[in-house]
Structure formats: structure tokens, C-alpha cells
């Protein structure tokens, strides 16, 4: 019994130590329709004879530790091979080489693959633990953008990594190619594209793929680098002088991301820079001398701001001189015309007055005579009213004076009242 026990122990330890299977690599990522190779070597103790070699893949609902065999991908007995893997495998079938090539892989092949062999001894059955994981890269490639920031907003200066991925996994055996706005980036050959300090020049659409592959290119991914306004300038500014009274609109333009930009306008005088308005346009309806000076606009977006270069607005003064000239000319012309008209009139009058005497006698009308009479009668009437007035002003005759003496007094009064009418007055009295 003792010897038997030792024998069994020895044979078991010998057997266990020499049964082995090793896989390389342990996981594979492959494109659809490509071929994959599961590299594999195995060993078994001397004296055993290999009877069965098989590759199997547990079904999704089975244990993935190799204890459940699922479907046979390869089997020494062809009849055991699952329909799905028939005619799709190439088995090395060399001494201790269990490598298997699987052709035209698809998403259905995703899973874990195990190699198992069986010898002529009942205990000579062995499965390589761990297996090989197969993933299928489903095209297209896509570019994923990674930053350390949580808000996903990328500003100039940030550190950014672009990664070329497909669904599930990305085959890394081959060199990558990168495109920016459809143009090849010759230096980029890795799966990741790193920007330690991203700039506005890096803004653009990126796509990627494998160098030696006819796999179609990715859909483009925008690397949205946000930057403060730059290239701020006042455009369409007339190079020549502006004339007084003209209208003028200044336009401010910039390149910024986000494009939503607010513009503020400033006027610079010798001592003072003053805010004059906001908006991309600044309009002057009627330019005057006081608008002359230097101007600048400041563009602002979420990221920052930038000043434009300063432009100088010169206002032409001569328009006032023009006005004076025109005014003077008009005035002189007016005077000249008036003078000419005056001369013509005068001349006509002279011609007319030479003919006048002959005509006058014949054209005298009765009305004219009446007026003349009226005027005469008015004159005499005037005098009589004065006389009446004088009469009324006569003081009542003093009762104690004799009548004749009062006549003398009256003469004196009249003389005082009116020297001119003296004689007439005396006559009437
Ligand atoms: C495998 O190939 C054999 C002959 O080459 C053919 O008869 C058989 O139909 C094929 N099976 C499948 C599933 O393609
Ligand atoms: C196993 O066989 C495969 C296919 O025949 C071959 O490519 C590979 O080099 C072999 N591995 C070893 C270790 O001999
Ligand atoms: C590869 O497999 C797909 C189905 O998965 C089949 O339509 C196609 O014809 C196969 N290609 C080759 C070359 O066998
Ligand atoms: C990036 O792609 C989008 C959508 O195709 C397009 O609208 C945009 O103009 C592109 N940008 C550049 C910088 O090419
Ligand atoms: C631009 O700035 C002015 C002044 O600060 C502000 O009143 C105006 O609302 C701003 N416009 C926009 C579109 O942000
Ligand atoms: C600057 O100019 C503005 C308007 O032109 C004026 O209101 C302001 O008082 C000036 N400031 C100084 C310090 O001169």
C-alpha cells in the first residue's frame, strides 16, 4: 500500500507539473472581416499520447472560466465543429503548437476562447485557464476629446488629448493617421494626439484611421478651442479725409470663439479716452470738426478682450470756406441784378417824363379838381375852428368895465393866441 501511495503521488506530481497551455496575447482587438491568430503552446507528460485537441468558446449564458465548453471552434473531429466556425479556422497542428487562426471575424465572434487537449489517460485532460478575449472593433473610428476640465469647455492654453477609438476596442498593432479639416497631419501616427497647450490654430475638425487599412475615415469631431477676440480692426475706414456734413459709419470686426462679441467704442483726445458707444457699428450722421480725433474699438467675448488699432479721423475744414464763397457770390449777384433793374427803371422813367407835359392837360380829370378844392376848403376850415376855439376861450366880460375898453383887451389876447391869424381875427371881431 505504501509503495502504491508513493507511486500515485509521484505520477500525479509529474503529471501536474508537465501539463501546460500558454496563450499570447491574452486579449485581441480586431476589425470586422479581418483574421485573428490565437497564439498558443501546450505540453503534457512523457508517455501520454494526444487524442483530442479543441478550441471552444462558452456561450454568453455559460461560465467563462473554461469549465463549460459551449461551442467548438476547432475540433480534431470536424463533425464537432460548430457551424459558425466551419471552414473559418486554420489550426497549426504541429508538435506542441496549438495556434489557431480565425478568419473573417464578426461581432458574433466576440467572447472568450479556450484550448483543451485530451490524452489517452483518463486524467490526461487539460484546459488552458484564462483563455483569450476577442473584441471586435466596430467602425467607424471616432475622435474623443479629453481634458482635465469638468465643464468640457476648452480655452486656449488648456491641455487636450484626442484619442482615436472605435466601439468596444481599438486595434493598436498598426500606425494611425490623423486628419485636420480633411488634411493629413504627417507627424501624428499614434492613437492619441496631445496638445500640451492648445491654441486657436488647433481649432478644427479632426478625423483619424489606421495607416495601412482601407477602413474608411471617421466622422469628423470638432476641437472647439475657445479664444478671446483677435485681429480686431476697424474696417472700411476711408483713407481720405471726411468732409464736414458727411455721414460716416465705423465698423469693428474681430475673430473670436465664441463669436458672440460685444464691441465698445472709445474716442481718444489729448487728455482723455472716453466711452462713446457700443455695437459693431458706430455711426456719425453729420460729421463736424468736433468729431475729428482718434478712435478705437474693444471686442469682448466670454474668454477675454482685445483692442483694435487706433484710427485717426480727419475732418476737412474747407467746406465752411466754400459756404462763404457761395454766400458772397450770391450776394454780389443779387446786388448786380438789383442795380441793373434800377438802371433800366430809371431810364424808362426818363423816357416817360419827356412825353408827360403834353398829355397832362388833356388828362386832367374833374376828380383832380375836386381834390384841389377840397384841400383848399380844408385849409380855411382849419382856421375857422381855431377862431371858434379862440372865441370860446374868451373870458366873460367884466360887468363893471365899459364895452369899448374890453374890445382892446380882446385884441391883445388874440395876438397872444395866434400871431399868424391876427389880421383875420381882428376883421371878424
Ligand atoms: C466548408 O467547405 C466545404 C468544402 O470546402 C464545403 O463543402 C462546406 O459546405 C463548407 N461549409 C460551410 C459552412 O461553409
Ligand atoms: C505555431 O504555428 C503558427 C502557424 O503555423 C506559426 O505561425 C507559429 O510561429 C508557430 N509557433 C511556434 C512557437 O512554433
Ligand atoms: C465574412 O463573413 C460575412 C458574414 O459575417 C459574410 O457575409 C462574408 O461573405 C464573409 N467573407 C468572406 C471572405 O468569407
Ligand atoms: C467642421 O465640420 C462642421 C460640420 O461638418 C462644419 O459645419 C464646420 O464648418 C467645420 N469646421 C471647419 C473649421 O472646417
Ligand atoms: C454690450 O455692452 C453694453 C455696455 O456694457 C451693454 O449695454 C450691452 O447690453 C452689451 N450687448 C451685448 C449683446 O452683450
Ligand atoms: C473726458 O471726456 C468726456 C466726454 O468727452 C467728458 O465727459 C469727461 O469729463 C472727460 N474727462 C476728463 C478727465 O477730462
PDB file of C-alpha atoms and ligand atoms in Angstrom, residues 82-88, ligand 1:
ATOM      1  CA  UNK A  82     -19.913  24.466 -34.685  1.00  0.00           C
ATOM      2  CA  UNK A  83     -21.428  25.517 -37.962  1.00  0.00           C
ATOM      3  CA  UNK A  84     -20.492  29.115 -37.344  1.00  0.00           C
ATOM      4  CA  UNK A  85     -16.774  28.223 -37.333  1.00  0.00           C
ATOM      5  CA  UNK A  86     -16.736  25.641 -40.075  1.00  0.00           C
ATOM      6  CA  UNK A  87     -14.139  26.394 -42.795  1.00  0.00           C
ATOM      7  CA  UNK A  88     -13.094  29.577 -40.964  1.00  0.00           C
TER       8      UNK A  88
HETATM    9  C1  LIG B   1     -16.842  24.144 -45.880  1.00  0.00           C
HETATM   10  O1  LIG B   1     -16.099  23.791 -47.017  1.00  0.00           O
HETATM   11  C2  LIG B   1     -16.555  22.611 -47.624  1.00  0.00           C
HETATM   12  C3  LIG B   1     -15.628  22.268 -48.781  1.00  0.00           C
HETATM   13  O2  LIG B   1     -14.572  23.097 -48.896  1.00  0.00           O
HETATM   14  C4  LIG B   1     -17.994  22.769 -48.096  1.00  0.00           C
HETATM   15  O3  LIG B   1     -18.446  21.609 -48.638  1.00  0.00           O
HETATM   16  C5  LIG B   1     -18.861  23.195 -46.929  1.00  0.00           C
HETATM   17  O4  LIG B   1     -20.161  23.454 -47.390  1.00  0.00           O
HETATM   18  C6  LIG B   1     -18.310  24.404 -46.238  1.00  0.00           C
HETATM   19  N1  LIG B   1     -19.141  24.688 -45.066  1.00  0.00           N
HETATM   20  C7  LIG B   1     -19.540  25.926 -44.730  1.00  0.00           C
HETATM   21  C8  LIG B   1     -20.384  26.044 -43.531  1.00  0.00           C
HETATM   22  O5  LIG B   1     -19.212  26.885 -45.416  1.00  0.00           O
END
